[in-house]
mmCIF file of N, CA and C in Angstrom:
data_model
loop_
_atom_site.group_PDB
_atom_site.id
_atom_site.type_symbol
_atom_site.label_atom_id
_atom_site.label_comp_id
_atom_site.label_asym_id
_atom_site.label_seq_id
_atom_site.Cartn_x
_atom_site.Cartn_y
_atom_site.Cartn_z
ATOM 1 N N MET A 499 141.354 -72.108 -30.336
ATOM 2 C CA MET A 499 141.538 -72.061 -28.894
ATOM 3 C C MET A 499 140.189 -72.021 -28.191
ATOM 4 N N LEU A 500 139.305 -71.145 -28.652
ATOM 5 C CA LEU A 500 137.991 -71.014 -28.029
ATOM 6 C C LEU A 500 137.166 -72.279 -28.224
ATOM 7 N N ARG A 501 137.270 -72.909 -29.397
ATOM 8 C CA ARG A 501 136.523 -74.144 -29.676
ATOM 9 C C ARG A 501 136.920 -75.252 -28.707
ATOM 10 N N ARG A 502 138.205 -75.373 -28.428
ATOM 11 C CA ARG A 502 138.687 -76.426 -27.533
ATOM 12 C C ARG A 502 138.114 -76.221 -26.135
ATOM 13 N N LYS A 503 138.065 -74.969 -25.683
ATOM 14 C CA LYS A 503 137.520 -74.668 -24.360
ATOM 15 C C LYS A 503 136.024 -74.992 -24.317
ATOM 16 N N GLU A 504 135.293 -74.643 -25.374
ATOM 17 C CA GLU A 504 133.866 -74.947 -25.426
ATOM 18 C C GLU A 504 133.628 -76.447 -25.379
ATOM 19 N N LYS A 505 134.427 -77.223 -26.113
ATOM 20 C CA LYS A 505 134.276 -78.679 -26.110
ATOM 21 C C LYS A 505 134.567 -79.241 -24.728
ATOM 22 N N THR A 506 135.573 -78.720 -24.062
ATOM 23 C CA THR A 506 135.914 -79.175 -22.718
ATOM 24 C C THR A 506 134.769 -78.890 -21.757
ATOM 25 N N ASN A 507 134.192 -77.688 -21.851
ATOM 26 C CA ASN A 507 133.062 -77.327 -20.982
ATOM 27 C C ASN A 507 131.859 -78.220 -21.251
ATOM 28 N N LEU A 508 131.562 -78.484 -22.525
ATOM 29 C CA LEU A 508 130.428 -79.334 -22.867
ATOM 30 C C LEU A 508 130.654 -80.768 -22.400
ATOM 31 N N LYS A 509 131.897 -81.255 -22.530
ATOM 32 C CA LYS A 509 132.197 -82.610 -22.080
ATOM 33 C C LYS A 509 132.017 -82.715 -20.570
ATOM 34 N N GLY A 510 132.462 -81.719 -19.843
ATOM 35 C CA GLY A 510 132.276 -81.711 -18.393
ATOM 36 C C GLY A 510 130.804 -81.694 -18.022
ATOM 37 N N TRP A 511 130.023 -80.937 -18.749
ATOM 38 C CA TRP A 511 128.576 -80.847 -18.492
ATOM 39 C C TRP A 511 127.902 -82.185 -18.783
ATOM 40 N N GLN A 512 128.292 -82.826 -19.877
ATOM 41 C CA GLN A 512 127.712 -84.128 -20.223
ATOM 42 C C GLN A 512 128.077 -85.173 -19.176
ATOM 43 N N ASP A 513 129.317 -85.140 -18.699
ATOM 44 C CA ASP A 513 129.725 -86.075 -17.642
ATOM 45 C C ASP A 513 128.910 -85.837 -16.379
ATOM 46 N N PHE A 514 128.667 -84.577 -16.052
ATOM 47 C CA PHE A 514 127.875 -84.238 -14.868
ATOM 48 C C PHE A 514 126.449 -84.784 -14.993
ATOM 49 N N LEU A 515 125.844 -84.654 -16.163
ATOM 50 C CA LEU A 515 124.480 -85.130 -16.356
ATOM 51 C C LEU A 515 124.384 -86.656 -16.288
ATOM 52 N N ARG A 516 125.445 -87.352 -16.710
ATOM 53 C CA ARG A 516 125.436 -88.818 -16.683
ATOM 54 C C ARG A 516 125.764 -89.386 -15.306
ATOM 55 N N GLU A 517 126.329 -88.588 -14.450
ATOM 56 C CA GLU A 517 126.765 -89.056 -13.133
ATOM 57 C C GLU A 517 125.565 -89.493 -12.301
ATOM 58 N N GLU A 518 125.683 -90.625 -11.648
ATOM 59 C CA GLU A 518 124.580 -91.172 -10.871
ATOM 60 C C GLU A 518 124.939 -91.308 -9.389
ATOM 61 N N ASP A 519 125.824 -90.463 -8.916
ATOM 62 C CA ASP A 519 126.256 -90.542 -7.532
ATOM 63 C C ASP A 519 125.448 -89.642 -6.600
ATOM 64 N N GLY A 520 124.378 -89.066 -7.077
ATOM 65 C CA GLY A 520 123.588 -88.148 -6.265
ATOM 66 C C GLY A 520 122.743 -88.866 -5.220
ATOM 67 N N MET A 521 122.020 -88.080 -4.438
ATOM 68 C CA MET A 521 121.158 -88.649 -3.411
ATOM 69 C C MET A 521 119.945 -89.306 -4.048
ATOM 70 N N GLY A 522 119.574 -90.430 -3.495
ATOM 71 C CA GLY A 522 118.408 -91.137 -3.977
ATOM 72 C C GLY A 522 117.174 -90.764 -3.172
ATOM 73 N N THR A 523 116.061 -91.282 -3.596
ATOM 74 C CA THR A 523 114.789 -90.997 -2.935
ATOM 75 C C THR A 523 114.780 -91.488 -1.497
ATOM 76 N N VAL A 524 115.364 -92.649 -1.260
ATOM 77 C CA VAL A 524 115.364 -93.210 0.094
ATOM 78 C C VAL A 524 116.119 -92.296 1.052
ATOM 79 N N GLU A 525 117.249 -91.785 0.637
ATOM 80 C CA GLU A 525 118.022 -90.895 1.494
ATOM 81 C C GLU A 525 117.243 -89.626 1.818
ATOM 82 N N ILE A 526 116.593 -89.062 0.818
ATOM 83 C CA ILE A 526 115.822 -87.840 1.036
ATOM 84 C C ILE A 526 114.665 -88.105 1.992
ATOM 85 N N ILE A 527 113.970 -89.227 1.833
ATOM 86 C CA ILE A 527 112.856 -89.563 2.727
ATOM 87 C C ILE A 527 113.364 -89.756 4.148
ATOM 88 N N LEU A 528 114.508 -90.404 4.317
ATOM 89 C CA LEU A 528 115.066 -90.591 5.657
ATOM 90 C C LEU A 528 115.422 -89.260 6.305
ATOM 91 N N ILE A 529 115.981 -88.351 5.553
ATOM 92 C CA ILE A 529 116.307 -87.024 6.083
ATOM 93 C C ILE A 529 115.038 -86.309 6.526
ATOM 94 N N ILE A 530 113.987 -86.368 5.716
ATOM 95 C CA ILE A 530 112.717 -85.721 6.064
ATOM 96 C C ILE A 530 112.124 -86.335 7.323
ATOM 97 N N VAL A 531 112.181 -87.659 7.439
ATOM 98 C CA VAL A 531 111.641 -88.337 8.627
ATOM 99 C C VAL A 531 112.402 -87.911 9.879
ATOM 100 N N VAL A 532 113.717 -87.829 9.783
ATOM 101 C CA VAL A 532 114.518 -87.400 10.937
ATOM 102 C C VAL A 532 114.171 -85.967 11.326
ATOM 103 N N LEU A 533 114.034 -85.076 10.342
ATOM 104 C CA LEU A 533 113.686 -83.685 10.637
ATOM 105 C C LEU A 533 112.308 -83.584 11.296
ATOM 106 N N ILE A 534 111.345 -84.338 10.791
ATOM 107 C CA ILE A 534 110.005 -84.322 11.394
ATOM 108 C C ILE A 534 110.070 -84.849 12.829
ATOM 109 N N GLY A 535 110.855 -85.898 13.043
ATOM 110 C CA GLY A 535 111.021 -86.432 14.396
ATOM 111 C C GLY A 535 111.612 -85.406 15.345
ATOM 112 N N LEU A 536 112.627 -84.677 14.881
ATOM 113 C CA LEU A 536 113.227 -83.643 15.723
ATOM 114 C C LEU A 536 112.237 -82.536 16.052
ATOM 115 N N VAL A 537 111.421 -82.163 15.080
ATOM 116 C CA VAL A 537 110.409 -81.127 15.326
ATOM 117 C C VAL A 537 109.407 -81.613 16.367
ATOM 118 N N ILE A 538 108.993 -82.859 16.269
ATOM 119 C CA ILE A 538 108.037 -83.404 17.236
ATOM 120 C C ILE A 538 108.663 -83.461 18.630
ATOM 121 N N ILE A 539 109.914 -83.892 18.723
ATOM 122 C CA ILE A 539 110.574 -84.012 20.024
ATOM 123 C C ILE A 539 110.764 -82.646 20.676
ATOM 124 N N PHE A 540 111.184 -81.662 19.906
ATOM 125 C CA PHE A 540 111.501 -80.345 20.459
ATOM 126 C C PHE A 540 110.415 -79.314 20.172
ATOM 127 N N LYS A 541 109.183 -79.753 20.069
ATOM 128 C CA LYS A 541 108.080 -78.875 19.697
ATOM 129 C C LYS A 541 107.913 -77.698 20.663
ATOM 130 N N LYS A 542 107.922 -77.962 21.953
ATOM 131 C CA LYS A 542 107.721 -76.889 22.942
ATOM 132 C C LYS A 542 108.856 -75.875 22.894
ATOM 133 N N GLN A 543 110.081 -76.371 22.805
ATOM 134 C CA GLN A 543 111.229 -75.467 22.765
ATOM 135 C C GLN A 543 111.231 -74.623 21.492
ATOM 136 N N LEU A 544 110.890 -75.248 20.376
ATOM 137 C CA LEU A 544 110.840 -74.506 19.111
ATOM 138 C C LEU A 544 109.749 -73.441 19.134
ATOM 139 N N ARG A 545 108.590 -73.802 19.685
ATOM 140 C CA ARG A 545 107.490 -72.831 19.767
ATOM 141 C C ARG A 545 107.891 -71.645 20.634
ATOM 142 N N ALA A 546 108.525 -71.905 21.787
ATOM 143 C CA ALA A 546 108.951 -70.823 22.674
ATOM 144 C C ALA A 546 109.980 -69.934 21.971
ATOM 145 N N LEU A 547 110.899 -70.540 21.263
ATOM 146 C CA LEU A 547 111.924 -69.777 20.553
ATOM 147 C C LEU A 547 111.303 -68.892 19.476
ATOM 148 N N VAL A 548 110.391 -69.454 18.686
ATOM 149 C CA VAL A 548 109.750 -68.683 17.615
ATOM 150 C C VAL A 548 108.924 -67.537 18.192
ATOM 151 N N GLU A 549 108.200 -67.797 19.271
ATOM 152 C CA GLU A 549 107.402 -66.728 19.894
ATOM 153 C C GLU A 549 108.307 -65.613 20.403
ATOM 154 N N LYS A 550 109.427 -65.980 21.009
ATOM 155 C CA LYS A 550 110.371 -64.990 21.521
ATOM 156 C C LYS A 550 110.932 -64.136 20.386
ATOM 157 N N VAL A 551 111.280 -64.784 19.288
ATOM 158 C CA VAL A 551 111.827 -64.051 18.134
ATOM 159 C C VAL A 551 110.790 -63.095 17.566
ATOM 160 N N PHE A 552 109.545 -63.560 17.410
ATOM 161 C CA PHE A 552 108.510 -62.687 16.856
ATOM 162 C C PHE A 552 108.168 -61.546 17.798
ATOM 163 N N GLU A 553 108.207 -61.776 19.103
ATOM 164 C CA GLU A 553 107.987 -60.680 20.060
ATOM 165 C C GLU A 553 109.064 -59.616 19.902
ATOM 166 N N LYS A 554 110.305 -60.052 19.755
ATOM 167 C CA LYS A 554 111.411 -59.095 19.583
ATOM 168 C C LYS A 554 111.265 -58.336 18.265
ATOM 169 N N ILE A 555 110.885 -59.024 17.215
ATOM 170 C CA ILE A 555 110.692 -58.362 15.916
ATOM 171 C C ILE A 555 109.584 -57.322 16.019
ATOM 172 N N THR A 556 108.482 -57.686 16.662
ATOM 173 C CA THR A 556 107.363 -56.758 16.820
ATOM 174 C C THR A 556 107.776 -55.545 17.644
ATOM 175 N N LYS A 557 108.480 -55.797 18.738
ATOM 176 C CA LYS A 557 108.925 -54.703 19.605
ATOM 177 C C LYS A 557 109.869 -53.772 18.847
ATOM 178 N N ASP A 558 110.837 -54.352 18.119
ATOM 179 C CA ASP A 558 111.789 -53.540 17.385
ATOM 180 C C ASP A 558 111.138 -52.786 16.225
ATOM 181 N N SER A 559 110.161 -53.410 15.581
ATOM 182 C CA SER A 559 109.490 -52.719 14.467
ATOM 183 C C SER A 559 108.630 -51.564 14.986
ATOM 184 N N ASN A 560 108.040 -51.748 16.167
ATOM 185 C CA ASN A 560 107.276 -50.649 16.761
ATOM 186 C C ASN A 560 108.195 -49.492 17.124
ATOM 187 N N THR A 561 109.415 -49.788 17.570
ATOM 188 C CA THR A 561 110.393 -48.747 17.895
ATOM 189 C C THR A 561 110.793 -47.982 16.642
ATOM 190 N N VAL A 562 110.989 -48.677 15.554
ATOM 191 C CA VAL A 562 111.389 -48.017 14.313
ATOM 192 C C VAL A 562 110.243 -47.175 13.753
ATOM 193 N N MET A 563 109.029 -47.666 13.854
ATOM 194 C CA MET A 563 107.877 -46.958 13.280
ATOM 195 C C MET A 563 107.486 -45.724 14.093
ATOM 196 N N SER A 564 107.881 -45.651 15.357
ATOM 197 C CA SER A 564 107.503 -44.496 16.207
ATOM 198 C C SER A 564 108.333 -43.290 15.914
#
């Protein structure tokens, strides 16, 4: 019984390793390009958001440390 389960698990693993339906290099590069474009477009808004978050973290950490 245990042997049959082990063989089934190994067969599933081998099928997974042979599968070629994953993302290719071109898709990954396109995703990275889109993300970089979004960062460039929304640079000011992102910077303001990050500064606001860090100010709140600093303020809250000073409250806890006092």
